[in-house]
Coordinates of C-alpha atoms in Angstrom, one line a residue:
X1439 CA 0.0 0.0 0.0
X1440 CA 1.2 3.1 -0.9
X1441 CA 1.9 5.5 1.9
X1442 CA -0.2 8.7 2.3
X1443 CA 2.6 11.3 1.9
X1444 CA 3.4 9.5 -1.8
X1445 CA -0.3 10.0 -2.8
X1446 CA 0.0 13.2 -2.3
X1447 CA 3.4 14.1 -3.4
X1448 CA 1.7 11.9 -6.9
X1449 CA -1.5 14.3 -6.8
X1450 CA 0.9 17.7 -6.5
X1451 CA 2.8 15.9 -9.5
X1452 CA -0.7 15.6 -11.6
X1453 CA -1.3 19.4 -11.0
X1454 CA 1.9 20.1 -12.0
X1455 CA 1.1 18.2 -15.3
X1456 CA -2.4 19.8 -15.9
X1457 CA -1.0 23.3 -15.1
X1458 CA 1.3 23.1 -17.5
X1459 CA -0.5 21.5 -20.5
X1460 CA -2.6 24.8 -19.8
X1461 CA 0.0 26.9 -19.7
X1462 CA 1.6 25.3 -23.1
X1463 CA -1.6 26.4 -24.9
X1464 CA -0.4 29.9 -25.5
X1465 CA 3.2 31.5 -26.7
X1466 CA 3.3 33.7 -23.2
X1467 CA 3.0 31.3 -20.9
X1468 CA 4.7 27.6 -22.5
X1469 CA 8.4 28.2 -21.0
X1470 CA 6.8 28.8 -17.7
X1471 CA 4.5 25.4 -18.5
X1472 CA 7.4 23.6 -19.8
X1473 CA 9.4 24.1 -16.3
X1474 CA 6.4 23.2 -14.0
X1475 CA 5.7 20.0 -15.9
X1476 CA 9.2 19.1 -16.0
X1477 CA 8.7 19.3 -12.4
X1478 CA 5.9 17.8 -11.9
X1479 CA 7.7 14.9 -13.6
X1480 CA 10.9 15.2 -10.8
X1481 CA 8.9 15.5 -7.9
X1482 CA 7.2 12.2 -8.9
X1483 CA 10.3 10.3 -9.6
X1484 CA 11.5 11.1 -6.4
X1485 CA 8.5 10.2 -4.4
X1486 CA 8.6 6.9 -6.3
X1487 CA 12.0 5.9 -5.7
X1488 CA 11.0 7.1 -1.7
X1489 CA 7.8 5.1 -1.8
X1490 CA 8.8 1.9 -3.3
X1491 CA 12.5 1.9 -2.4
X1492 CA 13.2 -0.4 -5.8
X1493 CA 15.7 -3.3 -5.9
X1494 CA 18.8 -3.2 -8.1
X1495 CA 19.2 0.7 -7.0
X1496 CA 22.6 1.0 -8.5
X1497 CA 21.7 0.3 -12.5
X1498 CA 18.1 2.4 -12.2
X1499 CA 20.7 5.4 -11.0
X1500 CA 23.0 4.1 -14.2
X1501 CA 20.2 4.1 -16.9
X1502 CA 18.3 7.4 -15.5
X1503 CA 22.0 9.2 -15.3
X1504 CA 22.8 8.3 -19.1
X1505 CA 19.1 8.9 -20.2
X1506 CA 19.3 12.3 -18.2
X1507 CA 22.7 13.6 -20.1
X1508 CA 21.7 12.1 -23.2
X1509 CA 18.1 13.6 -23.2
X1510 CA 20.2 17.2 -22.2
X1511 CA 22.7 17.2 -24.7
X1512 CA 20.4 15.8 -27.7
X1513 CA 17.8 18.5 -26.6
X1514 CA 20.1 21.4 -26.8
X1515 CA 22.0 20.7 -29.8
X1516 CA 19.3 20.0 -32.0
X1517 CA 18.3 22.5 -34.6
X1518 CA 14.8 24.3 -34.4
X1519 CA 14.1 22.6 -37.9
X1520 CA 15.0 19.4 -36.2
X1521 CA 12.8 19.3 -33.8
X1522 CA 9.7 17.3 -34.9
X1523 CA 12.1 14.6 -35.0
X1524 CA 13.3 15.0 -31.4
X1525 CA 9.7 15.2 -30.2
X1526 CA 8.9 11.7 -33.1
X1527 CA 12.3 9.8 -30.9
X1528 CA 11.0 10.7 -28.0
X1529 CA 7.5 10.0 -28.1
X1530 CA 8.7 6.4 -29.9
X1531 CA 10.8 6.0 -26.3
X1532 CA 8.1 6.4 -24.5
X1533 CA 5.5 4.0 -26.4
X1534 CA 8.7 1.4 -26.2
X1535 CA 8.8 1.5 -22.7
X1536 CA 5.5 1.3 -21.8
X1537 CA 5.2 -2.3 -24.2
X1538 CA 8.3 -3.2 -22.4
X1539 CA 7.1 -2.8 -18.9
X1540 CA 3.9 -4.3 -19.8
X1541 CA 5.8 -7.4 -21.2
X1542 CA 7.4 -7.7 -17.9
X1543 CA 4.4 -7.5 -16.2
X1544 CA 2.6 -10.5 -17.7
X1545 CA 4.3 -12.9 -15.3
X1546 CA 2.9 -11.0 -12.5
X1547 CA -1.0 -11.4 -13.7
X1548 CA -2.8 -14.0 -12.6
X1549 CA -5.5 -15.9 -14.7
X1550 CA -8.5 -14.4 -13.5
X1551 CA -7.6 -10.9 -13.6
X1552 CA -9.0 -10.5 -16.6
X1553 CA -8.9 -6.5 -17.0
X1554 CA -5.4 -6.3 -16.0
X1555 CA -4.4 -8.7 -18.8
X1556 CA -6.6 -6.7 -21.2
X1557 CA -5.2 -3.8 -20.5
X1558 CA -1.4 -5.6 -20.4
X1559 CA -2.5 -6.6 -24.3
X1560 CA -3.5 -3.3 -25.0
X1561 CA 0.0 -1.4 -24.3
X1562 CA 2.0 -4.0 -25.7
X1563 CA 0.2 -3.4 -28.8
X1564 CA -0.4 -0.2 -29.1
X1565 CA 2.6 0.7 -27.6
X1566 CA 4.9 -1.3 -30.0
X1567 CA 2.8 0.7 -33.0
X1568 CA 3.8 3.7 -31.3
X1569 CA 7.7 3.1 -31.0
X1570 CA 8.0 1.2 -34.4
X1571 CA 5.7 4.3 -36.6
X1572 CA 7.5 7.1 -34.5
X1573 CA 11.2 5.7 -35.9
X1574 CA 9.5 5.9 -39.4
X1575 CA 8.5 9.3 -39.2
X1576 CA 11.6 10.1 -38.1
X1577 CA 13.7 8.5 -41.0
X1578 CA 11.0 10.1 -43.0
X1579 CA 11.6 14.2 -41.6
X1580 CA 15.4 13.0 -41.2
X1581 CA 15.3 12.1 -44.9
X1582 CA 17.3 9.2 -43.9
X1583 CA 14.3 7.5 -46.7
X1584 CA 12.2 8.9 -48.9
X1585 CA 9.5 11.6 -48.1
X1586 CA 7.1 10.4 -50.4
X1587 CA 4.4 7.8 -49.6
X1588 CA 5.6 4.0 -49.5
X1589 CA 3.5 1.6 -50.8
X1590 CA 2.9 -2.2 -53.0
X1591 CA 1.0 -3.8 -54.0
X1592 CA -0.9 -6.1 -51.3
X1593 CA -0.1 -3.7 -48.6
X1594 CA -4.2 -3.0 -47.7
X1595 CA -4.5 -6.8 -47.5
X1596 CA -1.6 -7.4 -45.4
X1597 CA -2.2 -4.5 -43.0
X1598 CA -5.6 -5.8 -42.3
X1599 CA -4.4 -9.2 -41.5
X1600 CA -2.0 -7.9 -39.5
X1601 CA -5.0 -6.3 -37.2
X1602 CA -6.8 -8.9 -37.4
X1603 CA -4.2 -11.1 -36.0
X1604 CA -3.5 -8.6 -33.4
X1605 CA -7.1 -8.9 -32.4
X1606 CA -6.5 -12.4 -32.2
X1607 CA -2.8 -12.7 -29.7
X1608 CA -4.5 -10.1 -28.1
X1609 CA -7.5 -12.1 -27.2
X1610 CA -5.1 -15.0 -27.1
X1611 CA -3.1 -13.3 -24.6
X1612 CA -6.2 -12.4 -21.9
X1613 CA -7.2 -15.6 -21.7
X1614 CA -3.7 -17.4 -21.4
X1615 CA -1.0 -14.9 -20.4
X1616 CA 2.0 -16.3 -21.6
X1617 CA 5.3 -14.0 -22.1
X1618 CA 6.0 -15.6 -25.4
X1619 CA 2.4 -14.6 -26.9
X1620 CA 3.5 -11.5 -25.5
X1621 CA 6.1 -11.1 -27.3
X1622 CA 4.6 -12.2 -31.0
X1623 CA 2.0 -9.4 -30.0
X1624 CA 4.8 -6.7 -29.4
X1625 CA 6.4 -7.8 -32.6
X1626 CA 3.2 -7.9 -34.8
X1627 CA 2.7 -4.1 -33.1
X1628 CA 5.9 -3.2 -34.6
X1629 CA 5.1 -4.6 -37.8
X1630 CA 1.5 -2.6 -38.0
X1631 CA 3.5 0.6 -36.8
X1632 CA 5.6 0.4 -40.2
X1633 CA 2.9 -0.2 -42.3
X1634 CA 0.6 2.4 -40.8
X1635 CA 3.4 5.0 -41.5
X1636 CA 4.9 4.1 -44.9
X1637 CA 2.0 5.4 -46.8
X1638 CA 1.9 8.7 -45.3
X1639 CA 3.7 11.6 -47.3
X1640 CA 5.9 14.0 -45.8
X1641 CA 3.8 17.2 -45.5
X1642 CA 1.7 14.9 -43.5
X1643 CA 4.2 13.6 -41.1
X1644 CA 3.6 16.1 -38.4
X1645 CA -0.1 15.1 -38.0
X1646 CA 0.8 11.0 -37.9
X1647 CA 3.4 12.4 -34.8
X1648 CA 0.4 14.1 -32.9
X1649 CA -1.6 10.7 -33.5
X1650 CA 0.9 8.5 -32.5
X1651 CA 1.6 10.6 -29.0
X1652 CA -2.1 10.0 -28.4
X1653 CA -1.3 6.4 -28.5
X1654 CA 1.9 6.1 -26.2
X1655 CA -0.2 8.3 -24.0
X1656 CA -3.1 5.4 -23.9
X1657 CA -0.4 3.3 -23.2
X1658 CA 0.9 4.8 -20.5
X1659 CA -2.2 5.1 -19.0
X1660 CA -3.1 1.4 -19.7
X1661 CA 0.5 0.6 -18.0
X1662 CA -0.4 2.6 -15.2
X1663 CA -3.5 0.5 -14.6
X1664 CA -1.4 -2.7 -15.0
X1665 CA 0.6 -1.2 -12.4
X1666 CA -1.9 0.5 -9.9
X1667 CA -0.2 3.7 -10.4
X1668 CA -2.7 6.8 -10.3
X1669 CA -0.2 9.1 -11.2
X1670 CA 0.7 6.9 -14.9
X1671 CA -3.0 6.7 -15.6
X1672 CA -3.2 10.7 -14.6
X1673 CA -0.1 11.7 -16.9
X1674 CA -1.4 8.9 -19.8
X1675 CA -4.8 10.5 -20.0
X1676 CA -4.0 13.8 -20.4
X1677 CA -1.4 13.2 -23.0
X1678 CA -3.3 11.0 -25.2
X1679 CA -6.5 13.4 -24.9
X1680 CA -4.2 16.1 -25.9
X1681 CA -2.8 14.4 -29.0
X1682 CA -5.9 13.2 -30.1
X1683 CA -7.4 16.7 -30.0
X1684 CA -4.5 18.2 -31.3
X1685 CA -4.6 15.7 -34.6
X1686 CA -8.0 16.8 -35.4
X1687 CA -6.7 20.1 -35.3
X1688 CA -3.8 20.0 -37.4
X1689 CA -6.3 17.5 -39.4
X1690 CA -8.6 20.1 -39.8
X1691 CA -6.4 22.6 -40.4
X1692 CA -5.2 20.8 -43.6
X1693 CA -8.6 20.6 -44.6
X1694 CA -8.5 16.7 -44.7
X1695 CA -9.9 13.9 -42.4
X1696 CA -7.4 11.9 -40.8
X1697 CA -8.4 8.6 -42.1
X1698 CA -7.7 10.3 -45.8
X1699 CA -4.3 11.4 -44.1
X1700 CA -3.2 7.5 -43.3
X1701 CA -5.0 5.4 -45.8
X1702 CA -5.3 8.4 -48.9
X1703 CA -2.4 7.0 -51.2
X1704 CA -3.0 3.5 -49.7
X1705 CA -6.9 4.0 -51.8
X1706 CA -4.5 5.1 -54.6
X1707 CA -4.6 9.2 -53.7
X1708 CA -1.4 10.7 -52.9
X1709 CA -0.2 13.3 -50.0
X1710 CA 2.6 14.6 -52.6
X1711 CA 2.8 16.0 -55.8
X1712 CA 5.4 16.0 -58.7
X1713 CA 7.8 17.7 -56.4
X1714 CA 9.8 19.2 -59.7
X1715 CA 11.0 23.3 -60.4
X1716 CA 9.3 24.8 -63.3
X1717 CA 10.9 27.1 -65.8
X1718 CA 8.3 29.2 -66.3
X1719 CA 9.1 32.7 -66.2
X1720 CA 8.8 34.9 -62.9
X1721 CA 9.4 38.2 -61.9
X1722 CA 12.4 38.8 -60.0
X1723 CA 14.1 41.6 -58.5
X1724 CA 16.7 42.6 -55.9
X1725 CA 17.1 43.7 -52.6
X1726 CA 17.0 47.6 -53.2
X1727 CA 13.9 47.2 -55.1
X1728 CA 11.9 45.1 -52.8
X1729 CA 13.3 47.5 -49.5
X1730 CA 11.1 50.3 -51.9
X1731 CA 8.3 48.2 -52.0
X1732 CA 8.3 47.8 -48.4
X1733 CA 9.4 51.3 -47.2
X1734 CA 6.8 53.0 -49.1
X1735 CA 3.7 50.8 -48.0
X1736 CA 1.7 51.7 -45.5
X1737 CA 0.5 47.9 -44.1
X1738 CA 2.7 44.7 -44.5
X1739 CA 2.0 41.1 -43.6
X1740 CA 4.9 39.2 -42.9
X1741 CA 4.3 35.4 -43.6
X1742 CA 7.1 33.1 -42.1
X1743 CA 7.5 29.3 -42.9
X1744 CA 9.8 26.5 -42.7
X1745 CA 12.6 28.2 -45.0
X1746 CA 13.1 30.8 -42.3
X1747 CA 13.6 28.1 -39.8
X1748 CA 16.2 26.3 -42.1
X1749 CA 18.4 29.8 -42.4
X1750 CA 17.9 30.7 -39.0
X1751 CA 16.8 33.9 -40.0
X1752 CA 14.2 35.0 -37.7
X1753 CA 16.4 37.7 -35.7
X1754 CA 17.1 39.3 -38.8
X1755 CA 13.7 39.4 -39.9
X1756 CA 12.6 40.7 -36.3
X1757 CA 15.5 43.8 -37.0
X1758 CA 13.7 44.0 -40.3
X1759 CA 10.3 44.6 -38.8
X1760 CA 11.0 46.6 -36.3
X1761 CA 12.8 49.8 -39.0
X1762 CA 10.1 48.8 -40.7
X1763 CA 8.0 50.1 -37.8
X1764 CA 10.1 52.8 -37.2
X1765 CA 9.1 54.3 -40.1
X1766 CA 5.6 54.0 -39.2
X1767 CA 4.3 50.9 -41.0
X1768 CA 2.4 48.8 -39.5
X1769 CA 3.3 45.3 -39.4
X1770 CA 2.3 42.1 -38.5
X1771 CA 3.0 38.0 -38.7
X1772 CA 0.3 35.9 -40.4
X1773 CA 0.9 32.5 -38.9
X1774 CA -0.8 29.3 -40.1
X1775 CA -1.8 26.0 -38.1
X1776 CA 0.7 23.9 -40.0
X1777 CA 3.6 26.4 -41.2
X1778 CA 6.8 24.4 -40.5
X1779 CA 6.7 20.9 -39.6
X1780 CA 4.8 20.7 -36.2
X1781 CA 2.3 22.8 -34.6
X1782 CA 3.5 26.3 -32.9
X1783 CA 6.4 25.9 -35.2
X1784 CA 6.7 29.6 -36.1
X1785 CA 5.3 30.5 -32.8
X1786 CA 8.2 29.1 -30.6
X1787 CA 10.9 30.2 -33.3
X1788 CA 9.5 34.4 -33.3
X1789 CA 9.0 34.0 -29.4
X1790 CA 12.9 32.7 -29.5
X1791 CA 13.8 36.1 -31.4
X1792 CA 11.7 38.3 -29.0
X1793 CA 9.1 39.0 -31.3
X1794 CA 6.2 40.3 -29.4
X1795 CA 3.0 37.8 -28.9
X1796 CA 1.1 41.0 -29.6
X1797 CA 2.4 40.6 -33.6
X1798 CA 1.9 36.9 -34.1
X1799 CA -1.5 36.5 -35.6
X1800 CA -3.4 33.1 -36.3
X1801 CA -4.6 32.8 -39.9
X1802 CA -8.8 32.9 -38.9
X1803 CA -8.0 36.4 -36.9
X1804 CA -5.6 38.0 -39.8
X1805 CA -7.0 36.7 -43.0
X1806 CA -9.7 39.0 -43.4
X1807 CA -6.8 42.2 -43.2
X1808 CA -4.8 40.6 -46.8
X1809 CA -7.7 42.8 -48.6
X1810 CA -5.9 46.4 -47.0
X1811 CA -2.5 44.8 -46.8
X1812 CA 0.0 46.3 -49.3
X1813 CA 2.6 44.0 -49.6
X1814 CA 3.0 40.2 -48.4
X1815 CA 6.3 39.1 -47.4
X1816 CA 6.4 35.4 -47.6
X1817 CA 9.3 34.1 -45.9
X1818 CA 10.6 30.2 -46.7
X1819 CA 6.6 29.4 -47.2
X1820 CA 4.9 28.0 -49.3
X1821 CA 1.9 25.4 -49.7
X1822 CA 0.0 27.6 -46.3
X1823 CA -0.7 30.3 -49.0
X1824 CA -0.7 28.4 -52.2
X1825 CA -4.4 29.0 -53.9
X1826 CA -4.2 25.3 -55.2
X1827 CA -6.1 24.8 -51.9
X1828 CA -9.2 26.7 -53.1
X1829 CA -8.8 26.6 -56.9
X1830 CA -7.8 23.0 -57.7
X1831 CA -9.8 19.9 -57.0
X1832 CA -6.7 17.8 -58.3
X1833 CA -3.9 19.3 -56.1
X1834 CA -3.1 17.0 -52.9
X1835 CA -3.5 20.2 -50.3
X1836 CA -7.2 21.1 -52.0
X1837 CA -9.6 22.0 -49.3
X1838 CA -6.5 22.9 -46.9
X1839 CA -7.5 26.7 -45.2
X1840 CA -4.9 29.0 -46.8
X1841 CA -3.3 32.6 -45.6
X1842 CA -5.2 34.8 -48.5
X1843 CA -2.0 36.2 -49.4
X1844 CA -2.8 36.5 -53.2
X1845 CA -5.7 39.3 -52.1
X1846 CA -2.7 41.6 -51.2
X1847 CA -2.0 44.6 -53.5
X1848 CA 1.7 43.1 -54.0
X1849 CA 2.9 39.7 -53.1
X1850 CA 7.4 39.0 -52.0
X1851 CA 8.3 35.7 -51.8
X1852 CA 11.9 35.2 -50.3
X1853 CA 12.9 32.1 -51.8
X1854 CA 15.9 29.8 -52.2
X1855 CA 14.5 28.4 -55.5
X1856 CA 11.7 27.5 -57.8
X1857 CA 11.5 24.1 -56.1
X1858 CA 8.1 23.5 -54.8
X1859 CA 7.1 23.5 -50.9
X1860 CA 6.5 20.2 -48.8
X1861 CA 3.2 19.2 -50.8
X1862 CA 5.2 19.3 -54.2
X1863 CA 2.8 21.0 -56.4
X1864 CA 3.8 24.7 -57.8
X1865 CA 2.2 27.3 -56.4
X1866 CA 0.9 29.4 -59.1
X1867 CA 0.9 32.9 -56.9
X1868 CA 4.4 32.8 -57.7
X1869 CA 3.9 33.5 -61.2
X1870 CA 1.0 36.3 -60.8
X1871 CA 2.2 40.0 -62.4
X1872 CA 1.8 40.9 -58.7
X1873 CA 4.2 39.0 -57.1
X1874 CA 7.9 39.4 -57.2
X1875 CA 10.4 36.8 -56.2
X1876 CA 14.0 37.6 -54.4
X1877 CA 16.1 34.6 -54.4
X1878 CA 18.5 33.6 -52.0
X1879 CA 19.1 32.0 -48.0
X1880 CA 16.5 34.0 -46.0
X1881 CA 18.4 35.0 -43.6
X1882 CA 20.9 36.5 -46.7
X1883 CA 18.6 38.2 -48.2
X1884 CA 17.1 39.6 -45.3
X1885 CA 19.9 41.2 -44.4
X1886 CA 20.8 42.9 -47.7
X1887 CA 17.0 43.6 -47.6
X1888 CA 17.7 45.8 -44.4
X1889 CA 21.2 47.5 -45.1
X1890 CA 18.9 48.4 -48.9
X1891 CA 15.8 49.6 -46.6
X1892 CA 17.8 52.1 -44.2
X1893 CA 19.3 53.9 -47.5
X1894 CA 15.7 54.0 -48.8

């Protein structure tokens, strides 16, 4: 029985971890939510390790001190354009360990408890999904395979025998707990995490991350059942709520269900397009003449995306802004649900440049204002404001809710090259008479942009 003082020292811990999921749902407040869940998560390692007062102390210290230096150093060295894979690892760690755990646990249950076992089946499965689709999705946003959707021919057939036979080791495994049916289980979940991953393309990777953190939350929560530990099922719950709400979200941001987003190019649709530069002609121009475009307007739109992330630009942009500002323009960041490659993307990478919260505007709130805006300046984006998404039935991101950049008086894309955005399908506002293009890295031509604007 666990003591009173642990009960509560697990009940401050769940505060901590509902606190802070609050606090992560705006810009202002997510560092200060980020530091209360992380600990929330402290206080209840320390009141388990007090509580239970675990065998084999000496290797748990081992494994949590290399997790604990290898979780710091990975975290701060990754790039801010790497870090949809950091969050697909860890999320694939966690789904691992709660199959793991469970698979340990099945010499513990007894024939007769037949809702621990059920929930024992569950997490091995669902958790072994979890760990083996998160490692796809990250070879897929690592590029360490191709980005496109993976598929041949009998892959429906075999993906729904697969199911089906989990279904069956599942049922299998209530009514006979044995670790070796365990074990096929875990390895038929890692087989159904590949396949439920290959198919997806890589503008839809993000989402497919968001679902499969629902699922290593369910797992953990399951586990914590297994367990009888009120804190796991606490933390479980509120994380796989969370990532199922947020993949609706993202889902419907995209315009697209999320059964289309797994199974589209499996029904013989596809999440990419062509993925090739045109040579059609565009009108270009350099940094002096876009720094008049902008220092003569009297309204600008600043429209960031993955490319800025990639150059690391958005301090210069920010310096950009604000002489932009100082010469009494009025300025503000359009930012869409899905720019970049995971939700709040743009958000966390202005907030890192000190761009105030008061500037970043969501697409529903600022999309009205592209009607009075003077000029556009799309920065390393490109499918959140391409008009396929309203104009052509054919494209892969049709029906996806767009920034209306192309209602702007003039249109500025900062671009690398003519190579298409994440969907792969041009974007045919590059080629409207209003539009001009300046090539170049962002955060290059930003600054040439500036030096240009302060002669101006």
């Amino acid at each position: 029985m666990i003591p009173t003082w642990a009960q509560i020292g697990y009940l401050v811990s769940a505060v901590c971890f509902i606190v802070a999921l609050k606090a992560l749902s705006s810009p202002r407040s997510a560092r200060t939510g980020n530091l209360i869940g992380a600990a929330g998560a402290v206080l209840a390692v320390i009141v388990t390790f007090a509580a239970y007062k675990p065998d084999h102390l000496a290797p748990i210290l081992i494994a949590l001190a290399i997790g604990t230096v290898g979780g710091v150093v990975g975290s701060r060295r990754v790039q801010m354009t790497q870090m949809p894979q950091l969050v697909a690892l860890f999320n694939g760690v966690g789904g691992g360990a709660a199959a793991l755990v469970a698979l340990l646990e099945l010499g513990e249950i007894s024939s007769d408890a037949t809702v621990s076992a059920i929930a024992t089946a569950f997490t091995i499965i669902v958790g072994a999904v979890s760990f083996s689709g998160s490692v796809v999705t990250f070879a897929k946003l690592q590029e360490l395979m191709t980005t496109r959707p993976v598929t041949f021919p009998g892959l429906p057939v075999l993906f729904v025998a697969s199911l089906l036979g989990g279904v069956a080791l599942s049922v299998w495994l209530v009514s006979d707990p044995r670790v070796w049916v365990g074990v096929l289980l875990c390895l038929l979940g890692l087989a159904i995490g590949v396949m439920l991953v290959l198919p997806v393309g890589g503008a839809d990777v993000p989402i497919v991350i968001s679902l499969l953190n629902a699922f290593t939350g369910l797992t953990v929560a399951a586990g914590g059942y297994v367990l009888g530990n009120t804190l796991l099922l606490i933390a479980g719950t509120l994380v796989g709520a969370a990532g199922t709400l947020l993949t609706k979200l993202m889902a419907d941001a995209m315009g697209r269900s999320v059964f289309n987003i797994l199974f589209g190019a499996v029904r013989g649709g596809s999440t990419l397009g062509g993925g090739t530069a045109s040579d059609r002609p565009v009108i270009s121009a350099g940094p002096e003449d876009v720094a008049i475009l902008l220092g003569y307007a009297n309204k600008v739109i600043i429209v960031p995306g993955y490319g800025l992330a990639v150059a690391q630009a958005q301090h210069t942009l920010r310096d950009l802004v604000e002489e932009l500002q100082s010469r009494g323009v009025k300025v503000d960041y359009a930012i869409h649900p899905v720019a970049g490659r995971m939700p709040g993307h743009m958000n966390v990478l202005l907030a890192e440049a000190q761009v105030p919260y008061d500037q970043l505007r969501e697409m529903d709130d600022i999309n009205g204002d592209f009607k009075t805006t003077d000029v556009v300046l799309v920065v390393g984006a490109n499918d959140v404001v391409n008009p396929a998404a309203r104009t052509t039935p054919s494209a892969p991101i049709y029906g996806m809710p767009i920034l209306n950049a192309d209602e702007a008086q003039r249109v500025i894309f900062l671009k690398r090259s003519m190579r298409p955005g994440f969907a792969g399908i041009e974007n045919e506002l590059l080629y409207d008479p209003r539009t001009t293009l300046l090539f170049g890295d962002a955060r290059d031509s930003l600054t040439k942009l500036l030096a240009a604007l302060k002669t101006v």
